Short mmCIF file of C-alpha atoms in Angstrom, two decimals:
data_model
loop_
_atom_site.label_atom_id
_atom_site.label_comp_id
_atom_site.label_asym_id
_atom_site.label_seq_id
_atom_site.Cartn_x
_atom_site.Cartn_y
_atom_site.Cartn_z
CA MET A 26 -0.33 -0.19 -0.01
CA ARG A 27 0.96 2.81 -1.22
CA ALA A 28 0.59 7.00 0.41
CA GLN A 29 -2.87 9.24 -0.43
CA THR A 30 -1.11 11.96 -3.21
CA VAL A 31 -3.28 13.89 -4.75
CA ASP A 32 -1.73 15.45 -8.41
CA HIS A 33 -3.15 19.23 -8.86
CA ILE A 34 -2.08 19.65 -11.73
CA SER A 35 -4.52 16.82 -13.32
CA LEU A 36 -7.03 19.22 -11.32
CA LEU A 37 -6.37 22.05 -12.90
CA PRO A 38 -10.29 22.09 -14.57
CA LEU A 39 -11.52 21.84 -11.37
CA TYR A 40 -9.27 24.46 -9.46
CA ALA A 41 -10.86 27.14 -12.33
CA ALA A 42 -13.61 27.67 -13.10
CA ALA A 43 -14.65 26.31 -9.26
CA GLY A 44 -13.04 29.67 -9.13
CA THR A 45 -14.14 30.84 -11.48
CA ALA A 46 -17.09 30.18 -9.38
CA VAL A 47 -16.47 31.98 -6.54
CA LEU A 48 -14.84 34.88 -8.01
CA VAL A 49 -18.22 35.69 -10.02
CA LEU A 50 -20.01 35.95 -6.50
CA LEU A 51 -16.77 38.41 -5.12
CA ALA A 52 -16.97 40.32 -8.03
CA ASP A 53 -20.90 40.46 -7.87
CA LEU A 54 -20.57 41.44 -4.20
CA LEU A 55 -17.87 44.17 -3.63
CA ILE A 56 -17.99 45.66 -7.23
CA ALA A 57 -21.82 44.83 -8.94
CA ARG A 58 -20.81 46.18 -12.30
CA ARG A 59 -21.71 44.02 -14.73
CA VAL A 60 -19.72 44.46 -17.50
CA VAL A 61 -16.83 43.53 -14.30
CA THR A 62 -19.52 39.99 -13.30
CA MET A 63 -19.72 38.78 -16.54
CA GLY A 64 -15.93 39.79 -17.61
CA VAL A 65 -14.82 37.42 -14.98
CA LEU A 66 -17.35 35.14 -16.19
CA ALA A 67 -15.76 35.42 -19.41
CA SER A 68 -11.91 35.12 -17.94
CA GLY A 69 -12.70 31.83 -16.13
CA GLY A 70 -15.10 29.82 -19.27
CA LEU A 71 -11.32 30.82 -21.55
CA ALA A 72 -9.24 30.23 -17.97
CA THR A 73 -10.86 26.60 -17.53
CA VAL A 74 -10.61 26.17 -21.58
CA VAL A 75 -7.45 26.47 -20.80
CA ALA A 76 -6.49 23.85 -17.85
CA ALA A 77 -8.74 21.31 -20.11
CA ILE A 78 -6.03 22.04 -22.65
CA VAL A 79 -2.72 21.65 -20.79
CA THR A 80 -3.83 18.67 -18.49
CA GLY A 81 -4.99 16.01 -21.37
CA ALA A 82 -4.13 13.57 -20.38
CA ARG A 83 -2.66 12.43 -17.12
CA VAL A 84 -2.09 10.20 -14.82
CA GLY A 85 -5.66 10.28 -12.55
CA THR A 86 -6.17 11.36 -9.07
CA PHE A 87 -8.04 10.31 -5.78
CA CYS A 88 -6.86 6.87 -5.89
CA ASP A 89 -6.88 3.68 -4.12
CA PRO A 90 -4.07 2.62 -2.10
CA ASN A 91 -3.14 0.30 -4.63
CA GLY A 92 -3.65 3.34 -7.29
CA SER A 93 -5.80 0.49 -9.78
CA ALA A 94 -8.22 2.92 -9.94
CA CYS A 95 -9.32 6.61 -9.08
CA SER A 96 -12.07 9.30 -8.51
CA TRP A 97 -10.72 12.16 -11.27
CA VAL A 98 -9.06 10.07 -14.75
CA PRO A 99 -7.97 12.90 -17.28
CA THR A 100 -7.92 11.12 -21.06
CA PRO A 101 -8.21 12.76 -24.18
CA LEU A 102 -12.22 12.84 -23.89
CA ALA A 103 -12.18 14.49 -20.85
CA ALA A 104 -10.51 17.28 -21.38
CA THR A 105 -12.57 17.59 -24.70
CA SER A 106 -15.62 18.14 -22.73
CA ALA A 107 -14.56 20.13 -19.93
CA VAL A 108 -13.12 22.51 -23.50
CA VAL A 109 -16.98 21.91 -24.65
CA PHE A 110 -18.50 22.78 -21.88
CA ALA A 111 -16.41 26.67 -21.05
CA LEU A 112 -16.76 27.52 -24.91
CA LEU A 113 -20.51 26.12 -24.71
CA THR A 114 -20.51 28.42 -20.52
CA VAL A 115 -19.07 31.82 -22.37
CA GLY A 116 -21.29 31.36 -26.04
CA VAL A 117 -24.22 31.09 -23.07
CA LEU A 118 -23.29 34.33 -21.13
CA ALA A 119 -23.07 36.25 -25.11
CA LEU A 120 -26.34 35.53 -26.62
CA SER A 121 -26.93 36.07 -22.76
CA ALA A 122 -25.53 39.95 -22.90
CA PRO A 123 -28.56 42.17 -24.86
CA SER A 124 -30.97 40.81 -22.59
CA LEU A 125 -29.15 41.06 -19.52
CA GLY A 126 -28.71 44.48 -20.53
CA LEU A 127 -32.45 45.05 -20.03
CA GLY A 128 -32.43 43.89 -17.26
CA THR A 129 -34.60 40.70 -17.49
CA ALA A 130 -32.13 38.00 -14.87
CA PRO A 131 -29.77 39.27 -12.58
CA VAL A 132 -26.10 39.20 -14.10
CA GLY A 133 -24.99 38.89 -9.95
CA GLU A 134 -26.88 35.99 -10.13
CA PHE A 135 -27.42 34.09 -13.42
CA CYS A 136 -23.38 34.55 -13.49
CA PHE A 137 -23.07 32.48 -11.04
CA LEU A 138 -25.41 29.83 -11.96
CA LEU A 139 -24.25 29.28 -15.26
CA ALA A 140 -20.45 29.18 -13.20
CA ALA A 141 -21.71 25.87 -11.63
CA SER A 142 -23.02 24.92 -14.37
CA MET A 143 -19.91 24.47 -15.79
CA THR A 144 -17.95 22.79 -12.87
CA GLY A 145 -20.43 20.29 -12.64
CA GLY A 146 -20.13 19.76 -16.58
CA VAL A 147 -16.02 19.47 -15.74
CA VAL A 148 -16.97 16.79 -12.95
CA VAL A 149 -18.40 14.65 -15.01
CA ALA A 150 -16.06 14.92 -17.42
CA TYR A 151 -13.60 13.82 -15.24
CA ALA A 152 -16.09 11.40 -13.12
CA GLY A 153 -14.03 7.75 -12.07
CA ASP A 154 -16.33 6.81 -9.87
CA LEU A 155 -20.02 6.51 -9.46
CA ILE A 156 -20.57 8.73 -6.45
CA THR A 157 -18.26 11.97 -7.89
CA LEU A 158 -20.16 10.78 -11.54
CA ILE A 159 -23.81 11.59 -9.94
CA VAL A 160 -22.68 14.33 -7.82
CA GLY A 161 -21.00 16.20 -11.24
CA LEU A 162 -24.40 15.36 -12.63
CA GLU A 163 -26.13 17.07 -10.30
CA THR A 164 -24.13 20.26 -9.82
CA LEU A 165 -24.69 20.32 -13.39
CA THR A 166 -28.42 20.45 -13.66
CA LEU A 167 -29.05 22.18 -10.29
CA PRO A 168 -28.24 25.44 -11.77
CA LEU A 169 -30.23 25.01 -14.35
CA TYR A 170 -33.54 24.76 -12.61
CA LEU A 171 -33.43 28.71 -11.37
CA LEU A 172 -31.58 29.65 -14.34
CA VAL A 173 -35.18 28.58 -16.36
CA GLY A 174 -37.27 30.63 -14.53
CA LEU A 175 -34.86 32.89 -12.98
CA ARG A 176 -35.92 36.13 -15.37
CA ARG A 177 -37.75 39.49 -14.34
CA PHE A 178 -38.11 43.30 -15.38
CA ALA A 179 -39.07 42.17 -19.04
CA PRO A 180 -41.67 44.68 -20.59
CA GLY A 181 -43.36 43.67 -23.53
CA GLU A 182 -41.86 40.15 -23.15
CA ARG A 183 -43.71 37.91 -25.21
CA VAL A 184 -44.12 33.97 -24.22
CA THR A 185 -46.30 31.34 -24.55
CA THR A 186 -45.10 28.56 -21.55
CA SER A 187 -44.63 29.89 -17.71
CA GLY A 188 -40.28 29.70 -17.07
CA ALA A 189 -41.41 28.68 -13.79
CA ALA A 190 -43.99 26.05 -14.94
CA ALA A 191 -40.89 24.60 -17.25
CA SER A 192 -38.60 25.49 -14.54
CA VAL A 193 -41.22 23.80 -11.97
CA THR A 194 -41.47 21.07 -14.48
CA PHE A 195 -37.77 20.24 -14.71
CA PHE A 196 -36.42 19.84 -11.14
CA LEU A 197 -39.92 17.33 -10.62
CA ILE A 198 -38.40 15.53 -13.83
CA SER A 199 -34.52 15.35 -12.84
CA VAL A 200 -35.44 14.69 -8.83
CA ILE A 201 -37.34 11.59 -9.83
CA SER A 202 -34.06 10.50 -12.55
CA THR A 203 -31.37 10.80 -9.96
CA ALA A 204 -33.28 8.83 -7.11
CA ILE A 205 -33.69 6.02 -9.98
CA ALA A 206 -29.76 6.37 -10.94
CA LEU A 207 -29.37 6.29 -7.42
CA LEU A 208 -31.70 3.31 -6.64
CA GLY A 209 -29.06 1.71 -8.78
CA ALA A 210 -25.98 2.39 -7.80
CA ALA A 211 -27.29 2.24 -4.84
CA LEU A 212 -27.82 -1.96 -5.95
CA ASN A 213 -24.42 -2.46 -8.46
CA TYR A 214 -23.32 -1.45 -5.09
CA ALA A 215 -24.65 -3.83 -2.83
CA ALA A 216 -24.36 -6.93 -5.61
CA THR A 217 -20.42 -5.86 -6.64
CA GLY A 218 -18.78 -3.57 -3.83
CA ALA A 219 -17.99 -0.92 -6.98
CA LEU A 220 -18.05 2.05 -7.02
CA HIS A 221 -15.36 2.73 -9.57
CA PHE A 222 -15.92 2.90 -12.85
CA ASP A 223 -13.01 -0.07 -14.19
CA ARG A 224 -14.06 -3.07 -11.44
CA LEU A 225 -17.91 -2.47 -12.33
CA ILE A 226 -18.67 -5.24 -13.20
CA GLU A 227 -22.15 -7.49 -13.81
CA GLY A 228 -22.69 -9.72 -10.32
CA ALA A 229 -22.81 -13.66 -10.22
CA GLY A 230 -24.50 -15.84 -8.82
CA VAL A 231 -26.93 -15.08 -6.37
CA THR A 232 -26.15 -11.70 -7.18
CA ALA A 233 -26.63 -11.77 -10.67
CA PRO A 234 -30.57 -10.30 -10.49
CA VAL A 235 -29.75 -7.34 -8.50
CA ALA A 236 -26.73 -6.64 -10.16
CA THR A 237 -28.04 -6.81 -13.71
CA ALA A 238 -31.84 -4.15 -12.48
CA GLY A 239 -29.61 -1.96 -10.79
CA VAL A 240 -28.20 -1.54 -14.17
CA ALA A 241 -31.09 -1.60 -15.76
CA LEU A 242 -32.46 1.17 -12.98
CA MET A 243 -29.06 3.68 -13.60
CA VAL A 244 -29.53 3.28 -17.41
CA ILE A 245 -33.17 4.93 -17.14
CA GLY A 246 -32.47 7.02 -14.45
CA LEU A 247 -30.03 8.99 -16.89
CA ALA A 248 -32.03 8.68 -19.49
CA PHE A 249 -34.32 10.97 -18.72
CA LYS A 250 -31.20 12.74 -18.44
CA VAL A 251 -30.72 12.52 -21.64
CA ALA A 252 -34.49 12.97 -22.48
CA ALA A 253 -34.09 9.70 -24.54
CA VAL A 254 -38.19 7.47 -25.55
CA PRO A 255 -39.82 6.96 -23.43
CA LEU A 256 -38.53 9.49 -20.75
CA HIS A 257 -38.69 13.54 -22.70
CA ALA A 258 -42.03 14.40 -22.79
CA TRP A 259 -40.15 17.17 -19.73
CA ALA A 260 -37.54 18.12 -22.50
CA PRO A 261 -39.67 20.69 -25.51
CA PRO A 262 -41.85 22.73 -22.40
CA THR A 263 -38.44 23.17 -20.04
CA TYR A 264 -37.06 24.69 -23.74
CA GLU A 265 -40.07 26.66 -25.11
CA GLY A 266 -39.99 28.29 -20.98
CA SER A 267 -36.90 29.02 -20.73
CA PRO A 268 -35.08 31.77 -22.35
CA LEU A 269 -33.59 30.68 -25.26
CA PRO A 270 -29.63 31.34 -23.69
CA VAL A 271 -30.62 28.91 -21.29
CA ALA A 272 -32.58 26.77 -23.66
CA ALA A 273 -29.41 26.59 -25.80
CA TYR A 274 -27.43 25.69 -22.41
CA LEU A 275 -29.45 23.13 -22.12
CA SER A 276 -29.92 21.85 -25.43
CA THR A 277 -26.32 20.91 -25.44
CA ALA A 278 -24.12 21.29 -22.13
CA SER A 279 -26.69 19.44 -19.80
CA LYS A 280 -27.61 16.81 -22.69
CA LEU A 281 -24.17 16.52 -23.07
CA GLY A 282 -23.38 16.03 -19.19
CA GLY A 283 -26.53 13.57 -19.60
CA VAL A 284 -24.19 11.28 -22.30
CA LEU A 285 -21.32 11.09 -20.99
CA ALA A 286 -22.24 9.80 -16.91
CA LEU A 287 -24.83 7.15 -18.91
CA ALA A 288 -21.45 6.05 -21.39
CA ALA A 289 -19.97 5.46 -18.19
CA ILE A 290 -21.88 3.16 -17.58
CA VAL A 291 -23.23 1.46 -20.67
CA THR A 292 -19.71 0.08 -21.32
CA ARG A 293 -18.51 -1.20 -18.87
CA LEU A 294 -22.20 -3.62 -18.27
CA GLU A 295 -23.83 -5.10 -20.20
CA ALA A 296 -26.82 -2.16 -20.59
CA ALA A 297 -25.94 -3.84 -25.26
CA SER A 298 -30.30 -4.57 -25.60
CA LEU A 299 -31.75 -1.75 -23.38
CA THR A 300 -29.33 0.97 -25.08
CA ALA A 301 -30.39 0.06 -28.62
CA PHE A 302 -34.03 -0.10 -27.80
CA LEU A 303 -33.94 3.92 -25.79
CA ALA A 304 -31.65 4.53 -29.33
CA LEU A 305 -34.49 3.39 -32.01
CA LEU A 306 -37.65 4.84 -29.69
CA THR A 307 -35.71 8.27 -29.34
CA MET A 308 -34.13 8.74 -32.57
CA THR A 309 -37.02 7.58 -34.17
CA VAL A 310 -40.03 9.62 -32.41
CA GLY A 311 -38.09 12.65 -32.11
CA ASN A 312 -38.15 13.06 -36.10
CA LEU A 313 -41.63 11.99 -36.47
CA VAL A 314 -42.62 14.39 -33.40
CA ALA A 315 -40.87 17.47 -34.87
CA LEU A 316 -43.16 16.95 -38.45
CA ARG A 317 -45.82 18.61 -36.98
CA GLN A 318 -43.95 21.57 -35.10
CA THR A 319 -44.93 24.96 -35.56
CA ARG A 320 -43.01 26.62 -33.40
CA MET A 321 -39.26 26.24 -33.37
CA VAL A 322 -37.67 25.38 -29.67
CA ARG A 323 -39.97 23.32 -29.84
CA LEU A 324 -37.95 22.01 -32.83
CA LEU A 325 -34.87 22.45 -32.32
CA ALA A 326 -36.54 20.36 -28.93
CA TRP A 327 -37.55 17.31 -30.72
CA SER A 328 -34.50 17.29 -33.24
CA SER A 329 -32.24 18.13 -30.86
CA ILE A 330 -34.55 14.21 -28.82
CA ALA A 331 -33.65 12.71 -32.03
CA GLN A 332 -30.03 13.22 -31.74
CA ALA A 333 -29.59 11.41 -29.10
CA GLY A 334 -31.14 8.46 -30.62
CA TYR A 335 -27.87 9.36 -33.17
CA ILE A 336 -25.34 9.11 -29.47
CA LEU A 337 -27.04 5.88 -28.11
CA ALA A 338 -27.36 3.88 -30.98
CA PRO A 339 -23.09 3.11 -30.77
CA LEU A 340 -23.29 3.09 -26.30
CA ALA A 341 -25.49 -0.26 -27.67
CA LEU A 342 -22.15 -1.56 -28.82
CA GLY A 343 -20.29 -1.03 -25.95
CA ALA A 344 -16.34 0.53 -25.25
CA ASP A 345 -15.67 -0.12 -29.46
CA GLY A 346 -18.22 2.25 -29.70
CA LEU A 347 -17.81 5.18 -27.33
CA GLU A 348 -15.05 6.93 -29.14
CA ALA A 349 -18.27 7.34 -32.74
CA ALA A 350 -20.61 7.90 -29.54
CA ALA A 351 -18.36 10.59 -28.16
CA ALA A 352 -16.90 12.21 -31.98
CA TYR A 353 -21.42 12.77 -32.52
CA ALA A 354 -22.02 14.39 -29.01
CA VAL A 355 -19.05 16.69 -29.86
CA PHE A 356 -20.22 18.19 -33.31
CA PHE A 357 -23.73 18.38 -32.24
CA VAL A 358 -23.60 19.67 -28.83
CA VAL A 359 -21.81 23.29 -31.83
CA LEU A 360 -24.36 22.79 -34.49
CA GLU A 361 -26.41 23.08 -32.00
CA PHE A 362 -25.61 25.56 -30.45
CA ILE A 363 -25.11 27.35 -33.31
CA ALA A 364 -28.84 27.27 -34.09
CA PHE A 365 -30.59 28.27 -31.73
CA GLY A 366 -27.34 31.09 -31.02
CA VAL A 367 -28.89 32.20 -34.66
CA VAL A 368 -32.54 32.25 -33.65
CA ALA A 369 -32.04 34.03 -30.40
CA ALA A 370 -29.78 36.56 -32.74
CA LEU A 371 -33.02 36.97 -34.57
CA ARG A 372 -34.87 37.82 -32.16
CA PRO A 373 -35.40 40.62 -30.11
CA PRO A 374 -34.23 40.37 -26.80
CA GLY A 375 -36.13 38.70 -24.05
CA GLU A 376 -38.55 37.09 -26.42
CA ASP A 377 -39.16 32.81 -27.16
CA GLY A 378 -38.09 31.22 -30.31
CA GLY A 379 -41.55 32.54 -31.95
CA ASP A 380 -43.61 30.10 -34.91
CA ILE A 381 -41.81 28.89 -37.26
CA ALA A 382 -43.33 30.42 -40.55
CA SER A 383 -42.74 34.50 -37.96
CA TYR A 384 -38.62 33.39 -40.10
CA ARG A 385 -39.99 33.33 -43.37
CA GLY A 386 -37.30 35.36 -45.34
CA ALA A 387 -34.55 35.92 -42.54
CA ALA A 388 -32.35 35.41 -44.74
CA ARG A 389 -32.41 37.84 -46.85
CA ARG A 390 -32.84 40.28 -44.09
CA SER A 391 -30.52 38.47 -42.35
CA PRO A 392 -27.84 37.20 -44.96
CA TRP A 393 -24.99 35.99 -42.22
CA LEU A 394 -27.43 34.67 -39.83
CA GLY A 395 -29.31 32.49 -42.21
CA ALA A 396 -26.01 30.93 -43.82
CA ALA A 397 -24.93 30.24 -40.17
CA LEU A 398 -28.21 28.49 -39.28
CA VAL A 399 -29.06 26.77 -42.48
CA LEU A 400 -24.90 25.16 -42.67
CA ALA A 401 -25.97 25.24 -38.97
CA LEU A 402 -29.28 22.97 -39.85
CA ALA A 403 -27.15 20.65 -43.19
CA GLY A 404 -23.90 19.91 -40.67
CA LEU A 405 -27.82 17.89 -37.77
CA ALA A 406 -29.20 16.25 -41.49
CA GLY A 407 -26.08 14.73 -41.74
CA LEU A 408 -25.91 16.93 -45.84
CA PRO A 409 -23.03 19.39 -47.03
CA PRO A 410 -21.85 21.54 -46.66
CA GLY A 411 -22.15 20.55 -42.91
CA LEU A 412 -19.46 18.73 -43.02
CA ALA A 413 -18.94 17.85 -39.09
CA GLY A 414 -22.96 16.48 -39.01
CA LEU A 415 -21.70 14.27 -42.73
CA PHE A 416 -19.18 12.38 -40.95
CA ALA A 417 -20.68 12.28 -37.85
CA LYS A 418 -22.90 10.91 -39.09
CA VAL A 419 -21.30 7.87 -40.87
CA THR A 420 -18.30 7.56 -37.89
CA ILE A 421 -22.43 6.64 -36.20
CA VAL A 422 -22.71 4.60 -39.61
CA ASP A 423 -19.02 2.56 -39.74
CA ALA A 424 -19.61 1.33 -36.48
CA LEU A 425 -22.57 -0.38 -36.04
CA ILE A 426 -22.00 -2.67 -39.70
CA ASP A 427 -18.26 -3.01 -38.18
CA HIS A 428 -19.64 -4.44 -35.06
CA GLY A 429 -22.44 -6.87 -36.48
CA GLN A 430 -25.46 -4.40 -35.37
CA THR A 431 -26.39 -3.39 -39.52
CA TRP A 432 -30.63 -3.06 -38.11
CA LEU A 433 -29.62 -0.39 -36.34
CA ALA A 434 -27.50 1.18 -38.63
CA VAL A 435 -30.22 0.67 -40.85
CA ALA A 436 -32.72 2.99 -38.91
CA VAL A 437 -29.37 5.84 -38.61
CA ALA A 438 -30.05 5.93 -42.54
CA LEU A 439 -34.20 6.03 -42.77
CA ASN A 440 -34.08 8.73 -39.75
CA ALA A 441 -31.76 11.16 -41.19
CA VAL A 442 -34.12 10.80 -44.06
CA ILE A 443 -37.11 10.85 -41.81
CA ALA A 444 -35.11 14.53 -40.67
CA LEU A 445 -34.63 16.03 -44.21
CA ALA A 446 -38.14 16.78 -44.75
CA TYR A 447 -38.42 19.24 -41.24
CA TYR A 448 -34.39 20.44 -41.98
CA VAL A 449 -35.02 21.73 -44.93
CA ARG A 450 -38.27 23.73 -44.77
CA VAL A 451 -37.41 25.76 -42.02
CA GLY A 452 -33.79 26.06 -44.95
CA ALA A 453 -36.09 26.35 -46.91
CA LEU A 454 -38.66 29.42 -45.54
CA LEU A 455 -35.55 31.04 -44.38
CA TYR A 456 -35.16 32.48 -47.43
CA ALA A 457 -38.74 32.30 -49.03
CA ALA A 458 -40.41 36.28 -50.21
CA PRO A 459 -42.00 37.61 -46.84
CA PRO A 460 -46.17 38.28 -47.73
CA GLN A 461 -47.16 41.12 -49.04
CA VAL A 462 -48.27 42.91 -46.87
CA GLY A 463 -51.13 44.61 -48.85
CA ILE A 464 -52.86 40.66 -48.48
CA SER A 465 -54.66 38.94 -46.30
CA VAL A 466 -52.42 37.03 -44.32
CA ALA A 467 -53.87 34.76 -41.22
CA ASP A 468 -51.11 32.94 -39.52
CA PRO A 469 -49.69 35.94 -37.68
CA ALA A 470 -46.61 35.08 -37.51
CA LEU A 471 -46.60 36.35 -41.12
CA LEU A 472 -48.70 39.19 -40.69
CA GLU A 473 -45.61 39.79 -37.88
CA ALA A 474 -42.91 38.88 -39.80
CA ALA A 475 -44.42 40.57 -43.18
CA LEU A 476 -44.94 44.49 -41.09
CA ASN A 477 -41.92 44.31 -38.44
CA PRO A 478 -38.38 42.80 -41.40
CA ARG A 479 -36.51 44.06 -37.94
CA ARG A 480 -31.95 42.82 -38.31
CA PRO A 481 -31.15 41.12 -35.69
CA VAL A 482 -28.89 43.90 -31.97
CA THR A 483 -26.63 41.13 -31.20
CA HIS A 484 -24.31 42.03 -34.67
CA PRO A 485 -20.95 40.74 -32.70
CA VAL A 486 -22.45 37.63 -31.75
CA ALA A 487 -23.41 36.86 -35.08
CA ALA A 488 -20.16 37.07 -35.78
CA ALA A 489 -18.83 34.82 -33.60
CA LEU A 490 -21.91 32.59 -34.62
CA ILE A 491 -20.37 33.03 -38.08
CA THR A 492 -16.75 32.39 -36.60
CA ALA A 493 -18.43 28.79 -35.00
CA ALA A 494 -19.97 28.03 -37.78
CA ALA A 495 -16.66 27.84 -40.51
CA ALA A 496 -14.17 26.20 -37.16
CA ALA A 497 -17.28 23.32 -37.36
CA VAL A 498 -17.19 22.82 -41.11
CA VAL A 499 -13.38 23.14 -40.52
CA LEU A 500 -13.89 20.29 -37.73
CA GLY A 501 -15.59 18.08 -40.27
CA PHE A 502 -12.64 17.05 -42.44
CA ALA A 503 -10.94 15.90 -39.17
CA PRO A 504 -13.08 14.24 -36.28
CA GLN A 505 -10.70 13.52 -34.50
CA LEU A 506 -8.82 15.85 -34.22
CA LEU A 507 -9.76 17.12 -30.97
CA PHE A 508 -9.54 13.84 -29.24
CA ASP A 509 -5.67 13.60 -30.71
CA ALA A 510 -5.01 17.31 -29.52
CA LEU A 511 -5.35 17.16 -25.89
CA SER A 512 -4.05 13.26 -26.12
#
């Protein structure tokens, strides 16, 4: 046996993220200026990015006396995920700047909750045991309950779903899912005596049924977090009732955390059949229901549910599908954030996503934003020029075929074809001619588009989105670039 040691270099991303939350609190308390508080959060997010890159892949820390299992495991995937969490935090802050400038939410509380959620995401990325994973996942999720409903002083705001109702819905579903996952973890521990991922095994003999039940409950509980069907009903109303930047964070960072947690379980335990069933059901239902949506945020919410199904598909292969699932998850997060970001940029601060019909001709009024949204939708659909999404889908299909899961690969391909219908519909509407003002317009959303051909006021955000879209296309040429760079 050896003495317990702590590798502080490995913990740099956690120190940076947690330190950011503390500094945001101090900045709001001592200086109380919006620009300073937001600047501290942005700087802390970038510092977390640098810390994750510097750390890269190292030997784990918080290990058992024999050093054979660790609770904090720096890997290329963990470092990449931490970078993504931090960049998403900075991006959401940029999207929120116009609304925060109008006083729609208290800046100090908003920035602190966002920093705390980023800290949870970093913990999930590096977690090496069940306790660390669940604590990190809840740290990621708990601040979002408040962010969803944190809204005030919004004169003229038009929303269709109460933020308080969305917050309560999200809270109740998340608490239930956490309880189910904890029960599964407890049963698995009772059957196997293991908490570290590297030691998770199926129970033997009389404990086998208990271990099997524990695995099933953990998968079901974590499936709530990624909004996998049939545990998905909370996602569309929660996204719709949230401020647009918060909805973007829910659809990207929160979902990425759930995917990482689910991957940590299913890649080490025998849950292939259950995961494949969830993947098939999730991608199919998500795409079919998305076809009927008339609200932009609800369409993106159902689209993200379908995308979660694509991510789950390679996880049915266990550890063999982890790399494909991780690559797809990273590209999905980038493209989904671009889509939500463009929607937030096209809408006035404080408003919801509106009807899809109200985006008619938006690309004619704002060509760069329209191009960014089309590029993001093409990537999500797996079409050129969205090469990131195309190569990510090809990676998933190749992995499934190589490991004998041809039927699931066919399901992924068929669902990708179904999804083309609503992605192409939205893309075409962006470039359609706006309706003539002098004629009768039955749809209020079309009338609004005709009478208010306004340009967005968030030009810096638009520039950042265009840059992110270009980066997504470039990354599409090398799906392994992020992982190799951090190896």
